[in-house]
Short mmCIF file of C-alpha atoms in Angstrom, two decimals:
data_model
loop_
_atom_site.label_atom_id
_atom_site.label_comp_id
_atom_site.label_asym_id
_atom_site.label_seq_id
_atom_site.Cartn_x
_atom_site.Cartn_y
_atom_site.Cartn_z
CA MET A 1 60.27 24.58 -41.43
CA ASP A 2 61.67 22.12 -43.96
CA ASN A 3 59.01 19.94 -45.54
CA THR A 4 61.33 18.55 -48.20
CA ALA A 5 62.80 15.91 -45.91
CA ASN A 6 62.50 12.36 -47.20
CA ASN A 7 59.78 10.27 -45.64
CA ILE A 8 60.79 7.11 -43.81
CA SER A 9 58.46 4.14 -44.16
CA CYS A 10 56.44 3.50 -41.01
CA ARG A 11 57.45 -0.15 -41.28
CA ASN A 12 61.12 0.79 -40.93
CA CYS A 13 60.84 3.67 -38.46
CA ASN A 14 63.03 3.33 -35.37
CA SER A 15 61.24 6.20 -33.63
CA ALA A 16 57.76 4.69 -33.71
CA SER A 17 55.90 4.79 -30.40
CA VAL A 18 54.15 1.83 -28.82
CA CYS A 19 50.85 2.79 -30.43
CA PHE A 20 52.21 2.52 -34.00
CA LYS A 21 53.76 -0.85 -33.20
CA LYS A 22 50.23 -2.13 -32.61
CA LEU A 23 49.31 -1.56 -36.27
CA LEU A 24 49.30 -4.28 -38.93
CA PRO A 25 51.55 -3.95 -42.01
CA ASP A 26 48.69 -2.80 -44.26
CA GLU A 27 47.66 -0.23 -41.65
CA LEU A 28 51.23 1.09 -41.55
CA ASP A 29 51.14 1.37 -45.33
CA TYR A 30 47.90 3.33 -45.03
CA LEU A 31 49.59 5.63 -42.51
CA ASP A 32 52.50 6.15 -44.91
CA LYS A 33 50.13 7.54 -47.52
CA HIS A 34 48.68 10.10 -45.11
CA LYS A 35 51.78 11.54 -43.47
CA SER A 36 54.67 13.81 -44.35
CA ARG A 37 57.96 14.41 -42.60
CA VAL A 38 58.80 17.95 -41.47
CA ILE A 39 61.88 19.39 -39.76
CA PHE A 40 61.44 22.45 -37.52
CA SER A 41 64.46 24.58 -36.69
CA LYS A 42 65.36 25.60 -33.15
CA GLY A 43 63.12 28.48 -32.05
CA GLU A 44 60.53 27.84 -34.76
CA THR A 45 56.84 27.84 -33.88
CA ILE A 46 55.35 24.40 -34.51
CA CYS A 47 51.76 25.29 -33.74
CA LYS A 48 49.93 28.37 -32.50
CA GLU A 49 47.12 28.59 -29.97
CA GLY A 50 43.81 29.25 -31.75
CA ASN A 51 45.04 28.21 -35.22
CA PHE A 52 43.35 25.48 -37.20
CA SER A 53 44.76 21.98 -36.74
CA SER A 54 44.62 19.87 -39.89
CA GLY A 55 46.25 16.86 -38.27
CA VAL A 56 48.45 15.36 -35.61
CA LYS A 57 52.20 15.85 -35.27
CA PHE A 58 54.26 12.94 -33.99
CA ILE A 59 57.73 13.87 -32.73
CA THR A 60 60.38 11.44 -34.02
CA ASP A 61 63.32 13.47 -32.69
CA GLY A 62 63.69 16.79 -30.93
CA LEU A 63 62.53 18.79 -27.93
CA VAL A 64 59.50 21.08 -27.81
CA LYS A 65 57.97 23.38 -25.21
CA VAL A 66 54.18 23.46 -25.05
CA TYR A 67 52.67 26.59 -23.52
CA ILE A 68 49.58 28.75 -23.14
CA GLU A 69 49.66 32.51 -23.57
CA GLY A 70 47.91 35.16 -21.51
CA PRO A 71 47.66 38.97 -21.35
CA ASN A 72 50.82 41.07 -21.61
CA LYS A 73 52.65 38.26 -23.42
CA ARG A 74 52.73 36.13 -20.27
CA LYS A 75 53.28 32.41 -20.82
CA ILE A 76 52.95 29.25 -18.80
CA ILE A 77 54.87 26.25 -20.13
CA VAL A 78 52.57 23.29 -19.55
CA LYS A 79 55.02 20.54 -20.51
CA LEU A 80 57.90 19.52 -22.74
CA VAL A 81 57.53 16.88 -25.43
CA ASN A 82 60.20 14.91 -27.24
CA ARG A 83 60.65 11.69 -29.17
CA GLY A 84 57.51 9.53 -29.08
CA ASP A 85 55.12 12.34 -28.12
CA PHE A 86 52.22 13.93 -29.98
CA LEU A 87 50.97 17.42 -30.70
CA GLY A 88 47.39 18.06 -31.79
CA LEU A 89 45.57 15.02 -30.41
CA SER A 90 43.15 17.28 -28.53
CA SER A 91 41.81 18.55 -31.87
CA LEU A 92 40.73 15.13 -33.13
CA TYR A 93 37.21 15.42 -31.74
CA GLY A 94 35.16 18.58 -31.35
CA ASN A 95 37.33 21.68 -31.41
CA THR A 96 39.66 21.65 -34.44
CA THR A 97 41.93 24.47 -33.25
CA TYR A 98 45.04 24.22 -31.10
CA SER A 99 44.46 24.94 -27.40
CA TYR A 100 48.17 25.72 -26.90
CA SER A 101 51.28 26.88 -28.72
CA ALA A 102 54.47 24.88 -29.23
CA THR A 103 58.03 25.95 -30.08
CA ALA A 104 61.08 23.82 -30.91
CA LEU A 105 63.81 24.07 -28.27
CA ARG A 106 66.20 22.36 -30.67
CA ASP A 107 65.94 21.13 -34.25
CA THR A 108 62.93 18.85 -34.25
CA ASP A 109 61.86 16.13 -36.67
CA ALA A 110 58.15 15.35 -36.86
CA CYS A 111 55.64 13.41 -38.91
CA MET A 112 52.48 15.33 -39.80
CA ILE A 113 49.61 12.85 -39.98
CA ALA A 114 46.24 13.67 -41.51
CA ARG A 115 43.46 13.99 -38.93
CA GLU A 116 41.19 11.60 -40.82
CA ALA A 117 43.90 8.93 -40.95
CA ILE A 118 44.38 8.93 -37.17
CA LEU A 119 40.61 8.74 -36.65
CA ASP A 120 40.32 5.83 -39.12
CA LEU A 121 43.09 3.89 -37.38
CA ILE A 122 41.54 4.46 -33.96
CA LEU A 123 38.29 2.95 -35.28
CA LYS A 124 40.02 0.04 -37.05
CA SER A 125 42.53 -0.96 -34.39
CA GLY A 126 41.45 -1.27 -30.78
CA ASP A 127 45.05 -1.81 -29.64
CA PHE A 128 46.16 1.37 -31.41
CA GLY A 129 43.28 3.34 -29.90
CA HIS A 130 44.07 1.90 -26.46
CA GLU A 131 47.66 3.17 -26.60
CA ILE A 132 46.50 6.61 -27.81
CA VAL A 133 44.13 6.82 -24.83
CA LYS A 134 46.94 5.80 -22.43
CA TRP A 135 49.18 8.55 -23.81
CA TYR A 136 46.36 11.10 -23.61
CA CYS A 137 45.51 10.15 -20.02
CA GLU A 138 49.14 10.63 -18.97
CA SER A 139 49.12 14.03 -20.66
CA TYR A 140 46.01 14.99 -18.68
CA ARG A 141 47.61 13.76 -15.44
CA LEU A 142 50.55 16.09 -16.01
CA ALA A 143 48.20 18.98 -16.76
CA TYR A 144 46.37 18.46 -13.46
CA LYS A 145 49.66 18.27 -11.54
CA LYS A 146 50.69 21.54 -13.18
CA LEU A 147 47.38 23.12 -12.11
CA GLU A 148 47.87 21.86 -8.55
CA SER A 149 51.42 23.23 -8.40
CA ILE A 150 50.61 26.68 -9.75
CA GLY A 151 47.32 26.97 -7.86
CA PHE A 152 48.37 25.85 -4.38
CA LYS A 153 52.13 25.89 -3.89
CA ASN A 154 54.54 28.64 -2.88
CA LEU A 155 57.61 29.59 -4.90
CA PRO A 156 60.04 26.91 -3.61
CA GLY A 157 57.36 24.24 -4.08
CA ARG A 158 56.73 25.28 -7.67
CA VAL A 159 60.42 25.37 -8.57
CA SER A 160 60.92 21.98 -6.90
CA ASP A 161 58.12 20.54 -9.05
CA VAL A 162 59.77 21.87 -12.20
CA LEU A 163 63.17 20.43 -11.30
CA LEU A 164 61.68 17.03 -10.42
CA TYR A 165 59.70 17.01 -13.66
CA LEU A 166 62.86 17.70 -15.65
CA ASP A 167 64.68 14.92 -13.80
CA GLN A 168 62.75 12.28 -15.73
CA PRO A 169 65.02 9.83 -17.62
CA LYS A 170 63.79 11.00 -21.02
CA PHE A 171 64.83 14.57 -20.22
CA ARG A 172 68.11 13.60 -18.55
CA GLU A 173 69.03 11.83 -21.78
CA GLU A 174 68.38 15.12 -23.60
CA ASP A 175 70.66 17.04 -21.21
CA VAL A 176 67.58 19.22 -21.09
CA PHE A 177 68.91 22.17 -19.10
CA LYS A 178 71.23 23.28 -21.89
CA TYR A 179 68.13 24.04 -23.99
CA LEU A 180 66.24 25.93 -21.26
CA THR A 181 66.72 29.54 -20.19
CA ARG A 182 65.93 30.80 -16.71
CA SER A 183 62.92 32.47 -18.31
CA ASP A 184 61.73 29.04 -19.51
CA LEU A 185 62.09 27.61 -16.01
CA ALA A 186 60.13 30.54 -14.58
CA GLU A 187 57.37 30.01 -17.15
CA MET A 188 57.25 26.33 -16.22
CA ALA A 189 56.77 27.30 -12.57
CA GLY A 190 54.35 30.12 -13.36
CA ILE A 191 56.40 32.72 -11.48
CA PRO A 192 58.44 35.85 -12.38
CA MET A 193 61.95 35.12 -13.64
CA GLU A 194 63.53 37.12 -10.80
CA SER A 195 61.74 34.92 -8.26
CA CYS A 196 62.84 31.76 -10.05
CA VAL A 197 66.48 32.88 -10.09
CA ARG A 198 66.30 33.70 -6.39
CA VAL A 199 64.89 30.28 -5.46
CA LEU A 200 67.47 28.48 -7.61
CA SER A 201 70.20 30.49 -5.87
CA GLU A 202 68.83 29.48 -2.45
CA PHE A 203 68.71 25.82 -3.51
CA ASN A 204 72.30 26.09 -4.76
CA GLU A 205 73.50 27.63 -1.50
CA SER A 206 71.74 24.84 0.43
CA ASN A 207 73.44 22.16 -1.70
CA ILE A 208 70.10 20.91 -2.99
CA ILE A 209 71.21 21.62 -6.55
CA GLN A 210 74.41 22.71 -8.24
CA THR A 211 74.27 25.42 -10.89
CA ARG A 212 76.91 26.27 -13.46
CA GLY A 213 75.76 28.58 -16.23
CA LYS A 214 72.61 27.07 -17.70
CA GLU A 215 73.47 23.65 -16.29
CA ILE A 216 71.60 22.46 -13.21
CA ARG A 217 72.52 19.28 -11.38
CA LEU A 218 70.16 17.85 -8.79
CA LEU A 219 72.10 16.87 -5.65
CA ASN A 220 69.28 16.11 -3.21
CA THR A 221 66.06 14.96 -4.87
CA ASP A 222 64.67 13.77 -1.51
CA MET A 223 64.82 17.35 -0.23
CA LEU A 224 63.17 18.63 -3.41
CA LYS A 225 60.35 16.12 -2.89
CA ARG A 226 59.91 17.27 0.72
CA ILE A 227 59.78 20.91 -0.39
CA SER A 228 57.25 19.95 -3.06
CA ARG A 229 55.03 18.09 -0.58
CA ALA A 230 55.18 20.99 1.87
CA GLY A 231 53.86 23.23 -0.87
#
């Protein structure tokens, strides 16, 4: 982790999310005084489940996997976050520890914002708070879809859900598959890696996807959606 990176003024930041654009100039200046810029290297742990959270991390550039850990070092990757996303919002009220772990999939630039500053801005700016709630609600929606997939679907349905999730424009722009191992994909689906590799091979043979090394190209998203709906 490099915390010597120069801070960029919030007024001049090109990576600011919609919520920060709702703040007035003096509120952005206040935010400047309560944040620091940090760069995490690829593979570095950004936060650890159960550790104390002193603030919120806003991703200005990068790609991060967010996961929960179970017995025998098992992991389930809940989601990926990249530019414009947050880590640590769930610790603003009540529990002040992280409920998940996060690791950088590539070099990641983040702003660490003091917990009290975010809370003050939520109270002062209704528009800012509104956008934070919208982001948080979308995050919860994804968590419930993940629970539905892992809890009720068979192996092809789970893998289909992962591939469709990664087909979002923001991940296509990242060329996301070059940062993900087959183990990562298996942990996103909540299945053993051998099972994930087998399903991907079946999809490839059926011309639903095309695989080449780590690269995966989706050829028939309609079929993936049908497999997903079938469970």
